[in-house]
PDB file of C-alpha atoms in Angstrom:
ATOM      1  CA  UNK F 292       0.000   0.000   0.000  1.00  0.00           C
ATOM      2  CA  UNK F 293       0.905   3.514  -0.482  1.00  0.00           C
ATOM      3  CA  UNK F 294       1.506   5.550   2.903  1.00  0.00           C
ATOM      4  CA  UNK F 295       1.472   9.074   3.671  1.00  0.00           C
ATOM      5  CA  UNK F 296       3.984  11.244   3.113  1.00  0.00           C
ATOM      6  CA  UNK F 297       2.855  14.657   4.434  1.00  0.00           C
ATOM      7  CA  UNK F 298       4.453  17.754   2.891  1.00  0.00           C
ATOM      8  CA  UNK F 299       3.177  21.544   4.213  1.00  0.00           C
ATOM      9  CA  UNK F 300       4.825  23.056   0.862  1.00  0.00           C
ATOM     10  CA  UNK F 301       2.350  20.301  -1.462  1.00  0.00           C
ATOM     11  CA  UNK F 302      -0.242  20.683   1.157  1.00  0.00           C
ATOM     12  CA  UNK F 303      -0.515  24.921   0.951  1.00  0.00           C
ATOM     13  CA  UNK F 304      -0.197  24.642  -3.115  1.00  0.00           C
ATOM     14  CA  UNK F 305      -3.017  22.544  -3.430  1.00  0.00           C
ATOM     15  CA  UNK F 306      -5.207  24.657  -1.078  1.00  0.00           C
ATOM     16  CA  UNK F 307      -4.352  27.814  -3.781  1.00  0.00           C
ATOM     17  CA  UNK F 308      -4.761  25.220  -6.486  1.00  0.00           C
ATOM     18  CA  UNK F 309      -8.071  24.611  -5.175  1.00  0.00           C
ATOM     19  CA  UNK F 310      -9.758  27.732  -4.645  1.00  0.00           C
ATOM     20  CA  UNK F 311      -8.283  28.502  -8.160  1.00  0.00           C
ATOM     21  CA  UNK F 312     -10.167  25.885  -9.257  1.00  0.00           C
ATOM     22  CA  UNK F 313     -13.473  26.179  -8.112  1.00  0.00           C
ATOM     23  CA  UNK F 314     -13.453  29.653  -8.474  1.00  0.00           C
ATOM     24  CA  UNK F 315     -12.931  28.850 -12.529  1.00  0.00           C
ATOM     25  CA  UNK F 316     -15.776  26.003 -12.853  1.00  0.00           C
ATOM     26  CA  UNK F 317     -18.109  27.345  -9.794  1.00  0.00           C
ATOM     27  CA  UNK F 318     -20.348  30.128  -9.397  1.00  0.00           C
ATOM     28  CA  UNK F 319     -20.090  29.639  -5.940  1.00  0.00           C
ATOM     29  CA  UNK F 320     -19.479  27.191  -3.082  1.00  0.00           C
ATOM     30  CA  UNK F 321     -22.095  26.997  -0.450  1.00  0.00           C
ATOM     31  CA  UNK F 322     -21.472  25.174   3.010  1.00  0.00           C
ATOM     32  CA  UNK F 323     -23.889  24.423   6.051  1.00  0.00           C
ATOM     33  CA  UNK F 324     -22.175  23.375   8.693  1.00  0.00           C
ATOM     34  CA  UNK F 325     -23.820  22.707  12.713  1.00  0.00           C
ATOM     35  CA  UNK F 326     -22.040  24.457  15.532  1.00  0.00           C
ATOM     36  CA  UNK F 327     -21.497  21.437  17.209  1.00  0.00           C
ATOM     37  CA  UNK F 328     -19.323  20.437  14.198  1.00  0.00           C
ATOM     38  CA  UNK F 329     -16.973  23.558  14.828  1.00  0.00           C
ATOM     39  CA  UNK F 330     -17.140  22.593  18.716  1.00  0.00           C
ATOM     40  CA  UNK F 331     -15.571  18.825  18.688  1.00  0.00           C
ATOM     41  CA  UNK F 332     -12.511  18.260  21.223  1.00  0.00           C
ATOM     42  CA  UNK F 333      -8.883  18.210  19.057  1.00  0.00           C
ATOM     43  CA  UNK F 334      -8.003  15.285  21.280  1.00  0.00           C
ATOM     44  CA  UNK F 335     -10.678  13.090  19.975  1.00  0.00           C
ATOM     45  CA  UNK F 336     -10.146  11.786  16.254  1.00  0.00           C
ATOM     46  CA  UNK F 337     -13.325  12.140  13.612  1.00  0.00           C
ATOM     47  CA  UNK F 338     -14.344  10.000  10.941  1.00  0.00           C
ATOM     48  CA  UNK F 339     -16.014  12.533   8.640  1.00  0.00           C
ATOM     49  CA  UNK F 340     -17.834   9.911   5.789  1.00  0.00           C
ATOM     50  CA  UNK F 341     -20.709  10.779   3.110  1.00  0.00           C
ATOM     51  CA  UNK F 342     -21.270  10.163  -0.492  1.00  0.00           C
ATOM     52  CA  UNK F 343     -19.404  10.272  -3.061  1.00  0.00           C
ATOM     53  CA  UNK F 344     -20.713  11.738  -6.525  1.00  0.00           C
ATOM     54  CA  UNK F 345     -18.626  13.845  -7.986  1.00  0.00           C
ATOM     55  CA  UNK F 346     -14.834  13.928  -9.301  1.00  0.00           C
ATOM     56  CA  UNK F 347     -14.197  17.051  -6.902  1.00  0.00           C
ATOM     57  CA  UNK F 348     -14.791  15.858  -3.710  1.00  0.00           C
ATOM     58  CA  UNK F 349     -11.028  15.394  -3.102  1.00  0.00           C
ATOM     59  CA  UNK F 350     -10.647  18.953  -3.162  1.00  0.00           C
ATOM     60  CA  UNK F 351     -13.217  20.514  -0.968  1.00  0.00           C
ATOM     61  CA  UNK F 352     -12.102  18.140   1.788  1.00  0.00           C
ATOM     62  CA  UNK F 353      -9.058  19.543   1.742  1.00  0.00           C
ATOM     63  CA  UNK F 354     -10.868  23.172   1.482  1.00  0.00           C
ATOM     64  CA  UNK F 355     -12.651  22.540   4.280  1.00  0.00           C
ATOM     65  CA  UNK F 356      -9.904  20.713   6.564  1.00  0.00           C
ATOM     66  CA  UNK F 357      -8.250  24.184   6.119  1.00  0.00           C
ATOM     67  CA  UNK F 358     -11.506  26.661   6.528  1.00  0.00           C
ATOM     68  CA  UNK F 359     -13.042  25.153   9.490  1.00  0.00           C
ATOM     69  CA  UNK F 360     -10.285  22.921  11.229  1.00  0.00           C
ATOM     70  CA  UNK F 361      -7.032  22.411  12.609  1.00  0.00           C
ATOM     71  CA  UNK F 362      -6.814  18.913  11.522  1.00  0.00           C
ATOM     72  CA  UNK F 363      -4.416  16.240  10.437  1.00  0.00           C
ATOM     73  CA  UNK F 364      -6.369  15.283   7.159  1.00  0.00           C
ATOM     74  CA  UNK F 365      -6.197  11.545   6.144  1.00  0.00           C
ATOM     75  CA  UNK F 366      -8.127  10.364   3.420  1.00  0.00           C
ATOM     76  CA  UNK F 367      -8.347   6.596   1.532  1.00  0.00           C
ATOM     77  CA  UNK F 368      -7.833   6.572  -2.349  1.00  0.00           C
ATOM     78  CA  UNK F 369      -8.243   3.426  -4.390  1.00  0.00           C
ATOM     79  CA  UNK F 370      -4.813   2.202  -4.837  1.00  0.00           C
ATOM     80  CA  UNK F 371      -4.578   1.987  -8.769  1.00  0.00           C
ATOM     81  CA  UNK F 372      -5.804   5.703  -8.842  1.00  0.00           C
ATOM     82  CA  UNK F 373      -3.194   7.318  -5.858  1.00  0.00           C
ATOM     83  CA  UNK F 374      -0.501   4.655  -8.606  1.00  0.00           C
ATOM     84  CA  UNK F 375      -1.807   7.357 -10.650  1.00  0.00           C
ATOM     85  CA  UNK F 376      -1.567  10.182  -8.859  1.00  0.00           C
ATOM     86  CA  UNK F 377       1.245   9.741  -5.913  1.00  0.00           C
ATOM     87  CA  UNK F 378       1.378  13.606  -5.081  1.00  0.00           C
ATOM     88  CA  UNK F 379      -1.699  12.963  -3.141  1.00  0.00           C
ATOM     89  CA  UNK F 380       0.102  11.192  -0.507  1.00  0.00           C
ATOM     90  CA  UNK F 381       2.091  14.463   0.468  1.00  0.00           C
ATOM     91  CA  UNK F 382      -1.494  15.695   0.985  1.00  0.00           C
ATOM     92  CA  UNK F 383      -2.628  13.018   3.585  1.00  0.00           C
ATOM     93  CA  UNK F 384      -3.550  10.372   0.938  1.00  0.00           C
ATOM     94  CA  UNK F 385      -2.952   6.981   1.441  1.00  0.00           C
ATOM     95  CA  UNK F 386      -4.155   3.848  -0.712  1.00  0.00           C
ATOM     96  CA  UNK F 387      -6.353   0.425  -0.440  1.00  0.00           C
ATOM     97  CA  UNK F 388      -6.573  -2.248  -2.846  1.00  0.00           C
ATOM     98  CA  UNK F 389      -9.752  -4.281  -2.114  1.00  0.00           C
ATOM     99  CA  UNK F 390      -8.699  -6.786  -4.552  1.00  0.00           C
ATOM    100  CA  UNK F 391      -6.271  -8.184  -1.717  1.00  0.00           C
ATOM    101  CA  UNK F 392      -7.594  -9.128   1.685  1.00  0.00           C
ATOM    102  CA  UNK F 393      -4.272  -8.612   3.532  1.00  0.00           C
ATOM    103  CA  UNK F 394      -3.252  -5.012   2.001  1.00  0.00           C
ATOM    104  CA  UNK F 395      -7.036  -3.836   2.881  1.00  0.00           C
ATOM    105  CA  UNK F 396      -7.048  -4.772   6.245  1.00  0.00           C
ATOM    106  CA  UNK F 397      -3.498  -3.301   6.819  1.00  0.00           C
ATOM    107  CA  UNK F 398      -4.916  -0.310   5.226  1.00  0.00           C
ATOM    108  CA  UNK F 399      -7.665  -0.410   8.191  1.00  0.00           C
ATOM    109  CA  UNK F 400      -4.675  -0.827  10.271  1.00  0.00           C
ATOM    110  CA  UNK F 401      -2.822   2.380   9.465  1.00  0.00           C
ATOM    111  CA  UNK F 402      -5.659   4.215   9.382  1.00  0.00           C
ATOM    112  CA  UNK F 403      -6.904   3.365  13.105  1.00  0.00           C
ATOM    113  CA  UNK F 404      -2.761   4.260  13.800  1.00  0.00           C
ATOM    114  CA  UNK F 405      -2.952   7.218  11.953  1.00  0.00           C
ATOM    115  CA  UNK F 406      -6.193   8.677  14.364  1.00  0.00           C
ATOM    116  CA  UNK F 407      -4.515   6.963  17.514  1.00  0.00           C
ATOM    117  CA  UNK F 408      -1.214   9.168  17.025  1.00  0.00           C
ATOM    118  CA  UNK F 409      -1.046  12.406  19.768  1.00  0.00           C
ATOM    119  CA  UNK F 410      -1.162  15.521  18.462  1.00  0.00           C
ATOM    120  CA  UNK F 411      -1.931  18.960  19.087  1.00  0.00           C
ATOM    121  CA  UNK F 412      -4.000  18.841  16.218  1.00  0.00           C
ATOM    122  CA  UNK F 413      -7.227  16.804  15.810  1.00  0.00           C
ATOM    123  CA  UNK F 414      -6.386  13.398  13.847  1.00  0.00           C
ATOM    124  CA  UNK F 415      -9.388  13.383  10.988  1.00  0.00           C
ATOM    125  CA  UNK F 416     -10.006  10.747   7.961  1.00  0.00           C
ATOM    126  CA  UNK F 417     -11.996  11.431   5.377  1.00  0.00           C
ATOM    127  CA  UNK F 418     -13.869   8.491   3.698  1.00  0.00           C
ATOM    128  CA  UNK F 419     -16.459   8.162   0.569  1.00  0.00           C
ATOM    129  CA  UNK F 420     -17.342   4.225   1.588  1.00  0.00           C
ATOM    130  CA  UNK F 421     -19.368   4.240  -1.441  1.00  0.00           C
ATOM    131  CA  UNK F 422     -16.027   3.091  -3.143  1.00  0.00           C
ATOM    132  CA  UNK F 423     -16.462   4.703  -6.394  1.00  0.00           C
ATOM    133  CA  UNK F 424     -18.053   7.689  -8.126  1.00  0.00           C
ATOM    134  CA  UNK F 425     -21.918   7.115  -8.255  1.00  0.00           C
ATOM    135  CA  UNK F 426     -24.742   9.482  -9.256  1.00  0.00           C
ATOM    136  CA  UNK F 427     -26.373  11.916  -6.271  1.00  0.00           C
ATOM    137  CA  UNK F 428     -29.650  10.435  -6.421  1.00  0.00           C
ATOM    138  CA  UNK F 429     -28.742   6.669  -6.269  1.00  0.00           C
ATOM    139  CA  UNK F 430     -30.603   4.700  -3.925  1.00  0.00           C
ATOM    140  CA  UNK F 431     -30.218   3.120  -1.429  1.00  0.00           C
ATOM    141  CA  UNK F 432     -26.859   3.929  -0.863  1.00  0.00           C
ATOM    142  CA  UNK F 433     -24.273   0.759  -0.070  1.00  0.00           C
ATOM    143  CA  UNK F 434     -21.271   1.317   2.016  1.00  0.00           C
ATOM    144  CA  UNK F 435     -18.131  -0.560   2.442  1.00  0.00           C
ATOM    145  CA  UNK F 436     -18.006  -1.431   6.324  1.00  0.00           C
ATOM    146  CA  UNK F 437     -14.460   0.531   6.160  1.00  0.00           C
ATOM    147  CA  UNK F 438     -15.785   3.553   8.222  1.00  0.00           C
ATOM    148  CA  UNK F 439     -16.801   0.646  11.142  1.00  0.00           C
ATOM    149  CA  UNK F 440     -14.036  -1.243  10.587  1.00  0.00           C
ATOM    150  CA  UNK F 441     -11.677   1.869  11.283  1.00  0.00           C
ATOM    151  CA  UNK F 442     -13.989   2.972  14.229  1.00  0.00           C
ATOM    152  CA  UNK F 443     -13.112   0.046  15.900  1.00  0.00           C
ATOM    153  CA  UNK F 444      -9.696  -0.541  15.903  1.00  0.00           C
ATOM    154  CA  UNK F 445      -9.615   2.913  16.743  1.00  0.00           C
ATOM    155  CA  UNK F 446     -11.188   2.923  20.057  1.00  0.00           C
ATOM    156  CA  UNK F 447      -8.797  -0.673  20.720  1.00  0.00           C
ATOM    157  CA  UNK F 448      -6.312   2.529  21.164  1.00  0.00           C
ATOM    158  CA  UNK F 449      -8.321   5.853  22.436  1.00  0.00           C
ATOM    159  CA  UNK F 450     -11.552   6.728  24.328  1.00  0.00           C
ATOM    160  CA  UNK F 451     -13.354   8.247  21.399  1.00  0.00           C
ATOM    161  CA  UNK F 452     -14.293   8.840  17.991  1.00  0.00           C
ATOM    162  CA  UNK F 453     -16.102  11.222  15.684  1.00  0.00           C
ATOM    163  CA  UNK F 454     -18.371  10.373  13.407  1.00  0.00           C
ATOM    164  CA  UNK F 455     -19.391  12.937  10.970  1.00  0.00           C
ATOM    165  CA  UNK F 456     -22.137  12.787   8.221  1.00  0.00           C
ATOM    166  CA  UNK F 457     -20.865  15.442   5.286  1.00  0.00           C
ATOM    167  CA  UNK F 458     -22.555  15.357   1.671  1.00  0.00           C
ATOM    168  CA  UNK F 459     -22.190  17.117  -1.620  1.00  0.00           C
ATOM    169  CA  UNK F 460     -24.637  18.124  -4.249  1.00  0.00           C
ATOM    170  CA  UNK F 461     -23.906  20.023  -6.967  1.00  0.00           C
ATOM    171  CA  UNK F 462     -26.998  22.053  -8.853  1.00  0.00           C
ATOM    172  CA  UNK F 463     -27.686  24.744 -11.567  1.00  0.00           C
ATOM    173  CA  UNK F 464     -29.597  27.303 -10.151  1.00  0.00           C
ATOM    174  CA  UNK F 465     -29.947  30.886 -11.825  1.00  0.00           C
ATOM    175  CA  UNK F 466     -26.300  31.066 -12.778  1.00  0.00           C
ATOM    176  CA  UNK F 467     -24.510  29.914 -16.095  1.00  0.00           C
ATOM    177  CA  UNK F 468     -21.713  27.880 -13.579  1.00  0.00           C
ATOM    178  CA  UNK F 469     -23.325  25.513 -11.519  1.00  0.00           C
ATOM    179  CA  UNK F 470     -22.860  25.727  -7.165  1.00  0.00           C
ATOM    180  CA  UNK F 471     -21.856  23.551  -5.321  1.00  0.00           C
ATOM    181  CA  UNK F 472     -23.546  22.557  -1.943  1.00  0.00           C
ATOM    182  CA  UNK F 473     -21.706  20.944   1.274  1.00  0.00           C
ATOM    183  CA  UNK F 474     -23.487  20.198   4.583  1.00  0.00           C
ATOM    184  CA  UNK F 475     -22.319  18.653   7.566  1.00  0.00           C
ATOM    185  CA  UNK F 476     -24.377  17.167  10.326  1.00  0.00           C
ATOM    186  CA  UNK F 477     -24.154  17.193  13.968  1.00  0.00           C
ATOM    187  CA  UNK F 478     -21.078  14.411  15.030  1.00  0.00           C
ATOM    188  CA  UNK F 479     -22.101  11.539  16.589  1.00  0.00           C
ATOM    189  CA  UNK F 480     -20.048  10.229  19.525  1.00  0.00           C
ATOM    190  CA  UNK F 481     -18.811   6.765  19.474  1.00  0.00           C
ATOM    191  CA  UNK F 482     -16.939   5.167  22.565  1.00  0.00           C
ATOM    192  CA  UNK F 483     -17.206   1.507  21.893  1.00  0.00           C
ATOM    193  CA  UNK F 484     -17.914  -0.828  19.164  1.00  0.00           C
ATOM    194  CA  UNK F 485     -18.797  -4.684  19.027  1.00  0.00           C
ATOM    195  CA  UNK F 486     -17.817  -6.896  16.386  1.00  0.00           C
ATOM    196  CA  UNK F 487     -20.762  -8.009  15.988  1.00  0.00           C
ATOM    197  CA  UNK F 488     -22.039  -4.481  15.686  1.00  0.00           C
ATOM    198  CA  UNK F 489     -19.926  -3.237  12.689  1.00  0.00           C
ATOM    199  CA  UNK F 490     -22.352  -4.105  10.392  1.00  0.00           C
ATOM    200  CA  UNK F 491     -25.219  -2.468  12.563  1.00  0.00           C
ATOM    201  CA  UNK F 492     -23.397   0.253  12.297  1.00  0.00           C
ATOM    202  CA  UNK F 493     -22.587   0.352   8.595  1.00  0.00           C
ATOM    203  CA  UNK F 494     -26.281   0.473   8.015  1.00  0.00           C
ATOM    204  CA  UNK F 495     -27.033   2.907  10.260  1.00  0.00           C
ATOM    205  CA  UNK F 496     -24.286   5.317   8.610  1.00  0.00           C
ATOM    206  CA  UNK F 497     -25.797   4.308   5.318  1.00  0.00           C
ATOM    207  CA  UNK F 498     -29.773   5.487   6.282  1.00  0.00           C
ATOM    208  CA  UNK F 499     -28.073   9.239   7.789  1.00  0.00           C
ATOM    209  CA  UNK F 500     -26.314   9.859   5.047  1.00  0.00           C
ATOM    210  CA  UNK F 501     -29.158   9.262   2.677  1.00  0.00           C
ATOM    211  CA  UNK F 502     -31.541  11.357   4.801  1.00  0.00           C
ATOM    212  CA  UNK F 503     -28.806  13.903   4.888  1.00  0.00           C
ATOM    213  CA  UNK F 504     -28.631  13.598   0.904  1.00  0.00           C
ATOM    214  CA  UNK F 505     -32.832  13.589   0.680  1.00  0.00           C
ATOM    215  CA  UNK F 506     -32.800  17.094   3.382  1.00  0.00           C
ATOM    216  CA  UNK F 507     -30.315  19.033   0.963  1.00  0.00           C
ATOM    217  CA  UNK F 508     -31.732  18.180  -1.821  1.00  0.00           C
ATOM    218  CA  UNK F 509     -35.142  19.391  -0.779  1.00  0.00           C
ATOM    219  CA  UNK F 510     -33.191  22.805   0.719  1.00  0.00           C
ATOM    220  CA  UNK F 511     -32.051  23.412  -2.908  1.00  0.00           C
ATOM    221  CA  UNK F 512     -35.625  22.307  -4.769  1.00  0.00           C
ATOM    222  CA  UNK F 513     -37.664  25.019  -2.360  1.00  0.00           C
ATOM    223  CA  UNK F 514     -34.821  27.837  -2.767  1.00  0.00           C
ATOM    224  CA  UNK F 515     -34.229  27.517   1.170  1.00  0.00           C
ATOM    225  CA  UNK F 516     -30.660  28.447   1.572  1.00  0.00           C
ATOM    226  CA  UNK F 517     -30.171  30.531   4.401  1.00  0.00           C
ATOM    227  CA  UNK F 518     -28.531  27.782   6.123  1.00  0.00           C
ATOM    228  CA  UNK F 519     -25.923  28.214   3.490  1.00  0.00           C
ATOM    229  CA  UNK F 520     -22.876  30.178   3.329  1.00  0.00           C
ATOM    230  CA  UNK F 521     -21.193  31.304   0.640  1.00  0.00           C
ATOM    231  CA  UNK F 522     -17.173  29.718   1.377  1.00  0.00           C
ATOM    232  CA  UNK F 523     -15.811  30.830  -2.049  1.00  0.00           C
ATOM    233  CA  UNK F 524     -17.618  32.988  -5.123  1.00  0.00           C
ATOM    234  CA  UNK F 525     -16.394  31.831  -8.486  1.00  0.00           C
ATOM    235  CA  UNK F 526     -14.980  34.422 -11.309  1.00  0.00           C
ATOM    236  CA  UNK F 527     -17.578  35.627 -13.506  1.00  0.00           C
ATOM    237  CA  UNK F 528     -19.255  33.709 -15.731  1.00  0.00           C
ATOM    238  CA  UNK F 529     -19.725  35.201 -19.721  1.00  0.00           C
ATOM    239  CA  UNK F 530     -23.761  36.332 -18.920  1.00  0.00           C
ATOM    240  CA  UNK F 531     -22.576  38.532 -16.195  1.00  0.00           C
ATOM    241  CA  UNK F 532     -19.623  39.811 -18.291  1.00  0.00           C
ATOM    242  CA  UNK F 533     -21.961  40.914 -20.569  1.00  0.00           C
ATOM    243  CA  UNK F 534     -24.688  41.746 -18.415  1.00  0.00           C
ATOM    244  CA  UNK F 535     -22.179  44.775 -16.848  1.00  0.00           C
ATOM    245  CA  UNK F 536     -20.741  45.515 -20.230  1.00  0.00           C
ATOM    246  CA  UNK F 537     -24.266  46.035 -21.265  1.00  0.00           C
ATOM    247  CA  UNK F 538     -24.956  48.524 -18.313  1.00  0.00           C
ATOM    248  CA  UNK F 539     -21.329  50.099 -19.147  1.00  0.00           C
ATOM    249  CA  UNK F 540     -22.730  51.222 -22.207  1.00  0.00           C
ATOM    250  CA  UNK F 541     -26.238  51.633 -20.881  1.00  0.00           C
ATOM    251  CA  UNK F 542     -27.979  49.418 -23.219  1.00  0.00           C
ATOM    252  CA  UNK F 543     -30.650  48.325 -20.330  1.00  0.00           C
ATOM    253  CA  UNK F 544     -32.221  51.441 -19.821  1.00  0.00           C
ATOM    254  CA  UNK F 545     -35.651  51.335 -20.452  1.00  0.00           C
ATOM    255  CA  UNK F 546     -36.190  54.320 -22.533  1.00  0.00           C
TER     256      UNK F 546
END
């Protein structure tokens, strides 16, 4: 497997990369977050999962992990795609191959290390257990147990852990770009975890983040975005070019 190999010059390009990025192919990037979210203890690790629909979400986890945290960010790539892209590891990447029993399970393994480690800074993995790119609406969802698997070999070595739901949506609203929605939910607390009960568990993750997926979308369908903030505000797209170009020259005056 591929491990991490953390780098604070790869990690601070990427974050301008980024917002470069999403300011080019976004009108905007909206993000709900619950207070409780921005409250969590640094000393306990989090497990932030959701779904995964889109090829961006690597990049507004990293976004976020800088807006809203002082984190460690970890997050699990399929192994023949990090082969692909290695300078993700310097960003907190690190790989499974679920094609081989023993490299997945010590992928679990360095995961559970990597939240166990002391630090000054919370210890946080993010994971799309969906295991590859599916559409927004599919349903039901189906997770990999990874996320329950990790949880508990986790607390084998700490008190705690962090669960949090987070989901993504992207829509075209009244702008020519389309926006790009993020919400996280309240974090659930987890202190121990059964065997028996990882697959419990992997279910119950399954049914919030779908109900988390179902709430957004209905936010967006009824215009109700107050709970929304605006993170980053893309560059303009070509109708408001011309739109201003157009009141430059006073063309919309209604003579």
């Amino acid at each position: 497997m591929l491990t991490v190999r953390r780098s604070t010059l790869y990690t601070r390009w990427f974050g301008w990369y980024s917002r470069r990025q999403f300011r080019k192919h976004f009108h905007s990037l909206r993000v709900s977050v619950e207070p409780d979210v921005l409250e969590m203890d640094v000393k306990v690790p989090v497990i932030f999962y959701g779904n995964h629909a889109y090829w961006w979400d690597g990049f507004w986890s990293q976004l976020c992990s800088e807006t809203y945290f002082r984190q460690n960010l970890y997050i699990i790539i399929e192994d023949r795609q990090l082969r692909k892209h290695r300078f993700f590891t310097r960003l907190g990447a690190f790989s499974i191959d679920r094609s081989n029993p023993r490299n997945a399970l010590r992928t679990l393994e360095y995961a559970a290390e990597r939240l166990s480690e002391r630090d000054s800074s919370q210890n946080a993995l993010w994971m799309f257990p969906q295991g590859k790119i599916e559409h927004v609406d599919t349903r039901p969802l189906r997770f990999f147990r990874g996320v329950a698997d990790i949880a508990k070999r986790t607390l084998d070595n700490v008190t705690g852990v962090y669960l949090v739901s987070v989901v993504s949506r992207i829509e075209y609203l009244e702008e020519q770009k389309p926006e790009l929605f993020l919400s996280f939910r309240s974090p659930q607390f987890l202190t121990s975890l059964g065997t028996a009960e990882r697959s419990l568990l992997t279910e119950t993750l399954q049914n919030r983040a779908e109900e988390h997926l179902d709430a957004v979308k209905k936010d967006i369908m009824n215009r109700q975005l107050e709970k929304f903030h605006v993170l980053l505000e893309g560059s303009s797209s070509v109708n408001r070019r011309v739109e201003r170009i157009r009141s430059m020259l006073g063309l919309d005056r209604n003579d």
